[in-house]
Amino acid sequence: MAKLKPPLSDLPIKTAESGFYSGFSLDVTVTSKLAVGGLVLWAVAFPDQAGAVLGGLNTFILANFASWYIYLMALFVVVCLALAIWPAAGKLKLGHDDEKPEFDNFSWFSMMFGAGIGVGMLTWAVAEPIYHFRTNPDVILGQATAEGMDNFLNAYKWSYLHWGFSAWSSYAIAGLALGYFTYRRGLPLTIRSSLTPLFGKALSGPLGHLVDIVAVIATILGVAQTLGFGVEQFVAGMSKIGVGAWLVNEEGNASTAGIIVAIIIIMGASTLSALSGVGKGIKWLSNINMGLSIFLLAFLMIFGSTWFGMQALFMGTLNYLISLPEMLFTVYRSDGTEPSAALSGWQGGWTVFYWAWWVAFAPFVGLFLARISRGRTIREFVLGAMIVPSLMCFVWFSFAGGTAIDMELNGLANGAIFGSTDGAKIFTMTGIMLGDVLGWIMAVIIVILLMTYLVTSADSAVLIVNTINAAGDEGPKARPHIIFWGVSLGLVVAALLLVGGLTAIQTAMVIGALPFSVVMVLMCLGLFKAIYRDGLRNRQGVQSVTVDIPAAE
């Protein structure tokens, strides 16, 4: 066998040397801005056409790509487990072979906890188990009773599927690819670097630009989906604490005025936060976020339905693990019969939607995971990133959702939680538990917590988009670009909500995630090729790590 050369460790990406776009890749930045700006203008100028086209594309994707998304996420789980088990891969570090982890285990797990307990928890930890308690594939197939105790654990099996190992395996793939090629090979901290084993220096040109553009658009639409849910819940909370009935319409959803006010508040705060970098303001905000999260979870564990929550956590997790292989690989296809159509519709509306959402979120969360995991082995990273955040999600779902289900079963809620909008369910539940005065105080606390989640999610997304646009440079970014992406993100959410509500954002996100899902498959191939060839290099005595150990601070 011919002796291998050291791996590629130089991937020049042309950036502007002066002017408004100094330090930014013109090809990536301008194209991304035009694409996102075009989407906003189209949705605002031609709302009926935009709604119809997005709806048609959504129908087409669900009919033709549902199985792609199902098998894609199954692939990510298999790849993560394979990398953890593979001896040659598991021992390799995201960094120099002698490098120590940048953060101790407690700090590392805490930061992953922060990433795992996002704004989606406040909506779906109550709303999703309640929904699946009423209907899920087991109910559709006649194997369980809607709203019956025989369906209790099924509600958690399906909830855990969407927020457990599958979701975090997609983040782990993105994070591992970014960490491996940035911290072992010194390549730019940007998406294209993860494909260098497949395409080499060609990624310096148009092909690499295309990869980064796809990642930027997927990130914007993925975060827009999160903010869309957050805006609906923020408006529901503001209405609950008495800011004004004009915030919601007759159906209980956010009104046009409510959406606009919420977007201005959230994105204004997020843009200011992004402009401040990682100063005292963001640190203060993060401390409030963590403190309120622990308080709310402790409240639900102590004063909620503790026994139901324990059952959901332990028995639900066991049921999930036993059922996981079947759930991962099952694709429901409509054959013209009513049950098959119901199963296909359920999977498209829940599982396929979630898988697209997590793929769109992967550049954002993956880059964060990579940045906090330098010095970790691949085995540590994969198992830590898959298991720890998943367990945190399970705890939230079990005690928040378990309390809601118990309250409906024993008649205390009397259908009120079932009848609330998804965003309002947590406010309805805590209001029934605590009464008017204490319920109002808890609603204020949840609104503040929601605000901190939304602000930290949005400002992080803006900074990460700018990192990709700046060819992986994490340094200070020009203020006008931060303001542009902050405003653009707000406009995307507002325009799509006004055109077709959350369904329009969901559709745009599913469409935007599709090209990036192809990039993620290539990431898997690139990782396996790089790790295999690095093993050969080590046996031949050829250098496989091309970065130096960072100097101690």
Coordinates of C-alpha atoms in Angstrom, one line a residue:
M1 CA 0.0 0.0 0.0
A2 CA 1.3 3.5 -0.9
K3 CA 2.1 5.7 2.0
L4 CA -0.7 8.1 2.8
K5 CA -0.1 11.8 2.9
P6 CA -1.1 13.9 6.0
P7 CA -4.8 15.0 5.8
L8 CA -5.9 18.3 4.3
S9 CA -5.4 21.0 6.9
D10 CA -5.8 24.1 4.7
L11 CA -9.1 25.1 3.2
P12 CA -8.9 28.8 2.1
I13 CA -12.2 30.5 1.8
K14 CA -12.2 33.9 0.1
T15 CA -13.5 36.7 2.2
A16 CA -13.8 40.4 1.4
E17 CA -10.8 42.4 2.6
S18 CA -12.5 45.8 3.0
G19 CA -15.8 47.5 2.9
F20 CA -19.2 46.6 4.3
Y21 CA -18.6 42.8 4.0
S22 CA -15.0 42.8 5.3
G23 CA -14.2 39.4 6.7
F24 CA -17.3 37.8 5.2
S25 CA -17.6 35.4 2.2
L26 CA -19.5 37.5 -0.3
D27 CA -20.8 34.4 -2.1
V28 CA -22.3 32.9 1.1
T29 CA -23.5 36.0 2.8
V30 CA -25.1 37.8 -0.1
T31 CA -26.8 34.7 -1.5
S32 CA -28.1 33.7 1.9
K33 CA -29.5 37.2 2.5
L34 CA -31.1 37.3 -1.0
A35 CA -32.7 33.9 -0.4
V36 CA -34.1 34.8 3.0
G37 CA -35.1 38.3 2.0
G38 CA -36.9 36.9 -1.1
L39 CA -38.9 34.5 1.0
V40 CA -40.0 37.3 3.3
L41 CA -41.0 39.6 0.4
W42 CA -42.8 36.9 -1.4
A43 CA -44.8 35.9 1.7
V44 CA -45.7 39.6 2.4
A45 CA -46.4 40.7 -1.2
F46 CA -48.3 37.5 -2.3
P47 CA -49.6 35.9 0.8
D48 CA -52.3 33.8 -0.9
Q49 CA -49.9 32.5 -3.5
A50 CA -47.2 31.8 -0.9
G51 CA -49.6 29.9 1.3
A52 CA -50.9 27.8 -1.7
V53 CA -47.3 27.0 -3.0
L54 CA -46.0 26.2 0.4
G55 CA -49.0 23.9 1.1
G56 CA -48.5 22.1 -2.3
L57 CA -44.8 21.6 -1.7
N58 CA -45.5 20.3 1.8
T59 CA -48.0 17.7 0.4
F60 CA -45.4 16.7 -2.2
I61 CA -42.6 16.3 0.3
L62 CA -44.8 14.3 2.7
A63 CA -45.9 12.0 -0.1
N64 CA -42.4 11.5 -1.6
F65 CA -39.8 12.1 1.1
A66 CA -41.5 10.8 4.3
S67 CA -39.5 7.5 4.1
W68 CA -36.3 9.5 3.4
Y69 CA -36.6 11.4 6.7
I70 CA -37.6 8.2 8.6
Y71 CA -34.6 6.2 7.3
L72 CA -32.3 9.2 7.6
M73 CA -32.8 9.6 11.3
A74 CA -32.5 5.8 11.8
L75 CA -29.1 6.1 10.0
F76 CA -27.9 8.8 12.4
V77 CA -28.7 6.6 15.4
V78 CA -26.9 3.6 13.8
V79 CA -23.9 5.8 12.8
C80 CA -23.5 7.2 16.4
L81 CA -23.7 3.8 18.0
A82 CA -21.2 2.4 15.4
L83 CA -18.7 5.3 16.1
A84 CA -19.0 4.7 19.8
I85 CA -18.4 0.9 19.5
W86 CA -15.7 1.1 16.8
P87 CA -12.4 0.9 18.7
A88 CA -10.4 2.8 16.1
A89 CA -12.9 5.7 16.3
G90 CA -14.0 5.7 19.9
K91 CA -10.5 6.6 21.3
L92 CA -9.8 9.4 18.9
K93 CA -10.1 12.9 20.3
L94 CA -11.7 16.1 19.0
G95 CA -8.3 17.8 19.2
H96 CA -4.7 16.8 19.7
D97 CA -4.1 13.2 21.0
D98 CA -2.7 14.6 24.3
E99 CA -5.3 17.3 24.7
K100 CA -7.4 17.5 27.8
P101 CA -11.1 18.4 27.7
E102 CA -11.7 22.1 27.8
F103 CA -14.5 21.7 30.4
D104 CA -14.9 19.3 33.3
N105 CA -17.7 16.8 33.2
F106 CA -20.1 18.8 35.4
S107 CA -19.7 21.9 33.3
W108 CA -20.0 19.9 30.0
F109 CA -23.1 18.1 31.1
S110 CA -24.6 21.4 32.4
M111 CA -24.1 23.1 29.1
M112 CA -25.6 20.2 27.2
F113 CA -28.5 20.3 29.7
G114 CA -29.0 24.0 28.7
A115 CA -29.0 23.1 25.1
G116 CA -31.4 20.1 25.6
I117 CA -34.0 22.1 27.6
G118 CA -34.9 24.7 25.1
V119 CA -38.1 26.7 24.4
G120 CA -39.7 23.6 22.9
M121 CA -39.9 22.1 26.3
L122 CA -42.3 24.7 27.6
T123 CA -44.7 24.0 24.8
W124 CA -44.3 20.3 24.1
A125 CA -43.5 18.9 27.5
V126 CA -47.2 19.3 28.3
A127 CA -48.8 19.5 24.9
E128 CA -47.3 16.4 23.2
P129 CA -47.9 13.7 25.9
I130 CA -51.5 15.1 26.1
Y131 CA -51.9 14.8 22.3
H132 CA -50.5 11.3 22.1
F133 CA -52.6 10.3 25.0
R134 CA -55.6 11.0 22.8
T135 CA -54.3 9.5 19.5
N136 CA -51.2 7.8 18.3
P137 CA -50.4 4.8 16.0
D138 CA -51.4 2.3 18.7
V139 CA -54.8 4.0 19.1
I140 CA -55.3 4.2 15.3
L141 CA -54.4 0.4 15.0
G142 CA -56.9 -0.4 17.8
Q143 CA -54.2 -1.6 20.1
A144 CA -54.9 1.0 22.8
T145 CA -57.8 3.1 24.0
A146 CA -57.8 6.9 23.4
E147 CA -57.5 8.7 26.8
G148 CA -57.3 5.3 28.6
M149 CA -54.7 4.1 31.1
D150 CA -53.7 1.4 28.6
N151 CA -52.5 4.3 26.4
F152 CA -50.6 6.2 29.1
L153 CA -47.1 4.6 28.4
N154 CA -47.8 4.8 24.6
A155 CA -48.1 8.5 24.9
Y156 CA -44.6 8.6 26.3
K157 CA -43.2 6.1 23.9
W158 CA -44.0 8.4 21.0
S159 CA -43.1 11.6 22.8
Y160 CA -39.7 10.2 23.7
L161 CA -39.2 9.0 20.1
H162 CA -39.3 12.6 18.9
W163 CA -37.2 14.2 21.7
G164 CA -34.8 11.3 22.5
F165 CA -31.9 9.6 20.9
S166 CA -33.0 10.2 17.4
A167 CA -33.0 14.0 17.7
W168 CA -29.7 14.1 19.6
S169 CA -28.0 11.7 17.2
S170 CA -28.5 14.2 14.4
Y171 CA -27.0 17.0 16.5
A172 CA -24.1 14.6 17.5
I173 CA -23.3 13.9 13.8
A174 CA -23.1 17.6 13.0
G175 CA -21.2 18.4 16.1
L176 CA -18.8 15.5 15.7
A177 CA -18.0 16.4 12.1
L178 CA -17.4 20.1 12.9
G179 CA -15.3 19.2 16.0
Y180 CA -13.3 16.5 14.3
F181 CA -12.2 18.6 11.3
T182 CA -11.8 21.9 13.1
Y183 CA -10.0 20.7 16.2
R184 CA -7.9 17.8 14.7
R185 CA -7.2 19.3 11.4
G186 CA -7.4 23.1 11.9
L187 CA -10.0 23.6 9.2
P188 CA -12.5 26.5 9.5
L189 CA -15.4 26.1 11.9
T190 CA -17.9 25.9 9.1
I191 CA -20.1 23.3 7.6
R192 CA -18.1 22.7 4.4
S193 CA -15.0 21.6 6.4
S194 CA -16.9 18.4 7.4
L195 CA -17.0 17.3 3.7
T196 CA -13.2 17.6 3.0
P197 CA -12.6 13.8 2.9
L198 CA -15.0 13.6 0.0
F199 CA -14.4 16.7 -2.0
G200 CA -11.0 18.1 -0.8
K201 CA -10.0 21.6 -1.9
A202 CA -12.9 21.9 -4.3
L203 CA -14.8 23.0 -1.2
S204 CA -12.9 26.3 -1.3
G205 CA -15.0 27.3 -4.3
P206 CA -18.7 27.2 -5.4
L207 CA -19.4 23.7 -4.0
G208 CA -18.3 24.8 -0.5
H209 CA -20.3 28.0 -0.8
L210 CA -23.4 26.0 -1.7
V211 CA -23.0 23.8 1.4
D212 CA -22.7 26.8 3.7
I213 CA -25.6 28.6 2.1
V214 CA -27.8 25.5 2.5
A215 CA -26.7 25.4 6.2
V216 CA -27.5 29.1 6.8
I217 CA -31.0 28.8 5.2
A218 CA -31.8 25.6 7.2
T219 CA -30.6 27.2 10.4
I220 CA -32.8 30.3 9.9
L221 CA -35.9 28.2 9.0
G222 CA -35.2 25.8 11.9
V223 CA -34.9 28.5 14.5
A224 CA -37.9 30.3 12.9
Q225 CA -39.9 27.2 13.7
T226 CA -38.8 27.3 17.3
L227 CA -39.5 31.0 17.5
G228 CA -42.9 30.5 15.9
F229 CA -44.0 28.1 18.7
G230 CA -42.4 30.5 21.2
V231 CA -44.3 33.5 19.9
E232 CA -47.6 31.7 20.1
Q233 CA -46.9 30.6 23.7
F234 CA -45.5 34.1 24.6
V235 CA -48.7 35.7 23.4
A236 CA -50.8 33.1 25.3
G237 CA -48.8 33.9 28.5
M238 CA -49.1 37.6 28.1
S239 CA -52.8 37.2 27.6
K240 CA -53.0 35.0 30.7
I241 CA -51.3 37.5 32.9
G242 CA -53.7 40.2 31.7
V243 CA -51.7 42.3 29.3
G244 CA -54.7 42.5 26.9
A245 CA -57.4 40.4 25.2
W246 CA -56.4 41.9 21.9
L247 CA -53.3 39.6 21.9
V248 CA -55.4 36.6 20.9
N249 CA -58.2 36.0 18.4
E250 CA -61.5 34.2 18.9
E251 CA -59.9 30.8 18.4
G252 CA -57.4 31.5 21.2
N253 CA -54.5 31.8 18.8
A254 CA -52.2 34.8 18.5
S255 CA -53.8 37.7 16.7
T256 CA -51.9 39.8 14.0
A257 CA -51.3 42.5 16.6
G258 CA -50.1 40.0 19.1
I259 CA -47.7 38.4 16.7
I260 CA -46.2 41.7 15.7
V261 CA -45.8 42.9 19.3
A262 CA -44.2 39.6 20.4
I263 CA -41.8 39.6 17.5
I264 CA -40.7 43.2 18.2
I265 CA -40.1 42.4 21.9
I266 CA -38.3 39.1 21.3
M267 CA -36.2 40.0 18.3
G268 CA -35.3 43.4 19.7
A269 CA -34.0 41.9 22.9
S270 CA -32.2 39.1 20.9
T271 CA -30.5 41.5 18.6
L272 CA -29.3 43.7 21.5
S273 CA -28.0 40.5 23.2
A274 CA -26.2 39.3 20.1
L275 CA -24.6 42.8 19.7
S276 CA -23.3 42.6 23.3
G277 CA -21.5 39.3 22.6
V278 CA -20.9 37.3 25.8
G279 CA -20.8 40.2 28.2
K280 CA -22.5 40.5 31.6
G281 CA -25.9 40.8 30.1
I282 CA -25.9 37.4 28.4
K283 CA -24.3 35.8 31.5
W284 CA -27.0 37.4 33.7
L285 CA -29.7 36.2 31.3
S286 CA -28.4 32.6 31.3
N287 CA -28.3 32.5 35.1
I288 CA -32.0 33.6 35.3
N289 CA -32.8 31.0 32.6
M290 CA -31.1 28.1 34.5
G291 CA -32.5 29.2 37.9
L292 CA -36.1 29.5 36.7
S293 CA -35.8 26.2 34.8
I294 CA -34.8 24.3 37.9
F295 CA -37.5 26.1 39.9
L296 CA -40.3 25.1 37.5
L297 CA -39.1 21.5 37.1
A298 CA -38.8 21.1 40.9
F299 CA -42.3 22.6 41.4
L300 CA -43.7 20.0 38.9
M301 CA -41.8 17.1 40.5
I302 CA -42.9 18.0 44.1
F303 CA -46.4 19.5 43.7
G304 CA -47.4 17.9 40.4
S305 CA -48.4 14.2 39.9
T306 CA -45.2 12.8 41.3
W307 CA -46.3 9.1 41.0
F308 CA -47.5 9.6 37.4
G309 CA -44.3 11.4 36.6
M310 CA -42.2 8.6 38.0
Q311 CA -44.1 6.0 36.1
A312 CA -43.8 8.0 32.9
L313 CA -40.0 8.4 33.4
F314 CA -39.0 4.9 34.3
M315 CA -41.7 2.7 32.7
G316 CA -42.0 5.1 29.7
T317 CA -38.3 5.0 29.1
L318 CA -38.2 1.2 29.3
N319 CA -41.1 1.0 26.8
Y320 CA -39.4 3.5 24.6
L321 CA -36.1 1.5 24.5
I322 CA -37.9 -1.8 23.8
S323 CA -40.0 -0.2 21.0
L324 CA -37.2 2.0 19.5
P325 CA -36.0 -0.3 16.7
E326 CA -39.5 -0.8 15.4
M327 CA -40.4 2.9 15.7
L328 CA -37.2 4.0 14.0
F329 CA -37.6 1.9 10.8
T330 CA -41.4 1.9 10.4
V331 CA -42.8 4.0 7.5
Y332 CA -46.6 4.3 7.4
R333 CA -47.9 4.4 3.8
S334 CA -51.5 5.1 2.7
D335 CA -53.0 2.3 0.7
G336 CA -56.4 4.0 0.3
T337 CA -57.9 2.6 3.6
E338 CA -58.9 4.9 6.4
P339 CA -56.4 3.4 9.0
S340 CA -53.5 3.6 6.7
A341 CA -54.3 7.2 5.7
A342 CA -54.6 8.1 9.4
L343 CA -51.3 6.5 10.2
S344 CA -49.6 8.2 7.3
G345 CA -51.1 11.6 8.2
W346 CA -50.0 11.1 11.9
Q347 CA -46.4 10.3 10.9
G348 CA -46.2 13.2 8.5
G349 CA -47.6 15.7 11.0
W350 CA -45.4 14.5 13.9
T351 CA -42.4 12.3 13.1
V352 CA -41.5 13.6 9.7
F353 CA -42.0 17.2 10.9
Y354 CA -39.8 16.6 13.9
W355 CA -37.1 14.9 11.9
A356 CA -37.0 17.8 9.4
W357 CA -36.9 20.3 12.4
W358 CA -34.0 18.5 14.0
V359 CA -32.0 18.4 10.7
A360 CA -32.6 22.1 10.2
F361 CA -31.5 22.7 13.8
A362 CA -28.4 20.5 13.5
P363 CA -25.9 23.2 12.2
F364 CA -27.0 25.4 15.2
V365 CA -26.8 22.8 18.0
G366 CA -24.0 20.9 16.4
L367 CA -21.7 23.9 16.3
F368 CA -22.5 24.6 19.9
L369 CA -21.8 21.0 20.9
A370 CA -18.5 21.0 19.0
R371 CA -17.3 24.2 20.7
I372 CA -17.8 22.8 24.2
S373 CA -16.4 19.3 23.5
R374 CA -12.8 20.0 22.4
G375 CA -10.5 17.4 24.0
R376 CA -13.3 14.8 24.3
T377 CA -13.0 11.4 22.7
I378 CA -15.5 10.5 20.0
R379 CA -17.0 7.8 22.3
E380 CA -17.4 10.3 25.1
F381 CA -18.9 12.9 22.8
V382 CA -21.3 10.6 21.0
L383 CA -22.7 8.9 24.1
G384 CA -22.7 12.1 26.2
A385 CA -24.4 14.1 23.5
M386 CA -27.0 11.4 22.8
I387 CA -27.8 10.2 26.3
V388 CA -27.6 13.1 28.8
P389 CA -29.8 15.7 26.9
S390 CA -32.3 12.9 26.0
L391 CA -32.7 12.0 29.7
M392 CA -33.2 15.7 30.6
C393 CA -36.0 15.9 28.0
F394 CA -37.5 12.7 29.4
V395 CA -37.6 14.2 32.9
W396 CA -39.4 17.3 31.7
F397 CA -41.9 15.4 29.6
S398 CA -42.6 12.9 32.3
F399 CA -43.4 15.3 35.2
A400 CA -45.0 18.1 33.1
G401 CA -47.0 15.9 30.8
G402 CA -47.7 13.3 33.5
T403 CA -49.3 16.0 35.7
A404 CA -51.5 17.2 32.9
I405 CA -52.7 13.7 32.0
D406 CA -53.4 12.8 35.6
M407 CA -55.4 16.0 36.0
E408 CA -57.5 15.1 33.0
L409 CA -58.0 11.5 34.1
N410 CA -59.1 12.4 37.7
G411 CA -61.5 15.1 36.4
L412 CA -59.7 18.0 38.1
A413 CA -59.0 19.7 34.7
N414 CA -62.4 18.7 33.3
G415 CA -61.2 18.9 29.7
A416 CA -59.6 22.4 30.1
I417 CA -56.1 21.3 29.3
F418 CA -57.3 19.2 26.3
G419 CA -59.2 22.3 25.1
S420 CA -56.4 24.8 25.4
T421 CA -54.1 25.7 22.5
D422 CA -50.7 24.0 22.5
G423 CA -48.9 27.1 23.8
A424 CA -51.5 27.8 26.5
K425 CA -51.6 24.2 28.0
I426 CA -48.9 24.8 30.5
F427 CA -50.6 28.0 31.7
T428 CA -53.9 26.2 32.0
M429 CA -52.4 23.4 33.9
T430 CA -50.5 25.5 36.5
G431 CA -53.5 27.8 36.8
I432 CA -55.8 24.9 37.8
M433 CA -53.1 23.6 40.2
L434 CA -52.5 27.0 42.0
G435 CA -55.7 29.0 41.7
D436 CA -56.0 32.6 40.4
V437 CA -53.4 34.5 42.4
L438 CA -50.6 32.0 42.6
G439 CA -51.5 30.8 39.1
W440 CA -51.0 34.4 37.9
I441 CA -47.6 34.6 39.6
M442 CA -46.5 31.2 38.0
A443 CA -47.7 32.5 34.6
V444 CA -45.4 35.5 35.0
I445 CA -42.5 33.3 35.9
I446 CA -43.1 31.0 32.9
V447 CA -43.4 34.1 30.6
I448 CA -40.0 35.4 31.9
L449 CA -38.5 31.9 31.4
L450 CA -39.9 31.7 27.9
M451 CA -38.5 35.1 27.1
T452 CA -35.0 34.1 28.2
Y453 CA -35.2 30.9 26.1
L454 CA -36.4 32.7 23.0
V455 CA -33.7 35.5 23.3
T456 CA -30.9 33.0 23.9
S457 CA -32.0 30.8 21.0
A458 CA -32.4 33.7 18.6
D459 CA -29.2 35.5 19.5
S460 CA -27.2 32.3 19.3
A461 CA -28.6 31.5 15.9
V462 CA -27.7 35.0 14.6
L463 CA -24.1 34.6 15.9
I464 CA -23.8 31.1 14.4
V465 CA -25.1 32.3 11.0
N466 CA -22.5 35.1 11.0
T467 CA -19.8 32.5 11.9
I468 CA -20.7 30.5 8.8
N469 CA -20.9 33.6 6.7
A470 CA -17.5 34.7 8.0
A471 CA -15.8 31.4 6.8
G472 CA -15.7 30.0 10.3
D473 CA -14.3 33.1 12.1
E474 CA -15.8 33.3 15.6
G475 CA -14.4 36.7 16.2
P476 CA -16.4 40.0 16.5
K477 CA -18.8 40.5 13.6
A478 CA -19.8 43.8 12.0
R479 CA -22.8 45.2 13.9
P480 CA -24.9 45.8 10.7
H481 CA -24.8 42.1 9.8
I482 CA -26.0 41.1 13.3
I483 CA -28.8 43.6 13.0
F484 CA -29.7 42.3 9.5
W485 CA -30.0 38.7 10.6
G486 CA -31.9 39.6 13.8
V487 CA -34.4 41.6 11.8
S488 CA -34.6 39.0 9.1
L489 CA -35.3 36.2 11.5
G490 CA -38.1 38.2 13.1
L491 CA -39.5 39.0 9.6
V492 CA -39.4 35.4 8.5
V493 CA -41.4 34.3 11.6
A494 CA -43.9 37.2 11.4
A495 CA -44.4 36.8 7.6
L496 CA -45.0 33.1 7.7
L497 CA -47.2 33.3 10.8
L498 CA -49.3 35.9 9.1
V499 CA -49.5 34.0 5.8
G500 CA -50.5 30.6 7.2
G501 CA -49.7 30.4 10.9
L502 CA -47.4 27.7 12.3
T503 CA -48.3 25.5 9.4
A504 CA -46.6 27.9 6.9
I505 CA -43.4 28.0 9.1
Q506 CA -43.5 24.2 9.4
T507 CA -43.8 23.8 5.7
A508 CA -41.0 26.2 4.9
M509 CA -38.7 24.5 7.5
V510 CA -39.5 21.0 6.1
I511 CA -38.6 22.3 2.6
G512 CA -35.4 24.1 3.8
A513 CA -34.2 21.0 5.8
L514 CA -34.3 18.7 2.7
P515 CA -31.1 19.8 1.0
F516 CA -29.2 20.0 4.3
S517 CA -30.3 16.4 5.0
V518 CA -28.2 15.4 2.0
V519 CA -25.3 17.3 3.4
M520 CA -25.7 15.4 6.7
V521 CA -25.5 12.0 4.9
L522 CA -22.3 13.2 3.3
M523 CA -21.0 14.2 6.7
C524 CA -21.5 10.6 7.9
L525 CA -19.6 9.3 4.9
G526 CA -16.8 11.9 5.4
L527 CA -16.4 11.0 9.1
F528 CA -16.1 7.2 8.4
K529 CA -13.6 7.9 5.6
A530 CA -11.5 10.3 7.7
I531 CA -11.4 8.1 10.7
Y532 CA -10.5 5.0 8.7
R533 CA -7.7 6.8 6.8
D534 CA -6.4 8.4 10.0
G535 CA -6.1 4.8 11.4
L536 CA -4.1 3.8 8.4
R537 CA -1.9 7.0 8.8
N538 CA -1.2 6.1 12.4
R539 CA -0.1 2.6 11.5
Q540 CA 2.2 4.0 8.8
G541 CA 3.6 6.6 11.2
V542 CA 2.1 9.5 9.2
Q543 CA 0.9 12.5 11.1
S544 CA -3.0 12.6 11.3
V545 CA -3.4 15.5 13.7
T546 CA -2.5 18.8 12.2
V547 CA -3.3 21.2 15.0
D548 CA -1.2 22.2 18.1
I549 CA -2.4 21.8 21.7
P550 CA -3.9 25.2 22.6
A551 CA -1.8 27.2 25.1
A552 CA -3.0 27.1 28.7
E553 CA -4.7 30.3 29.8

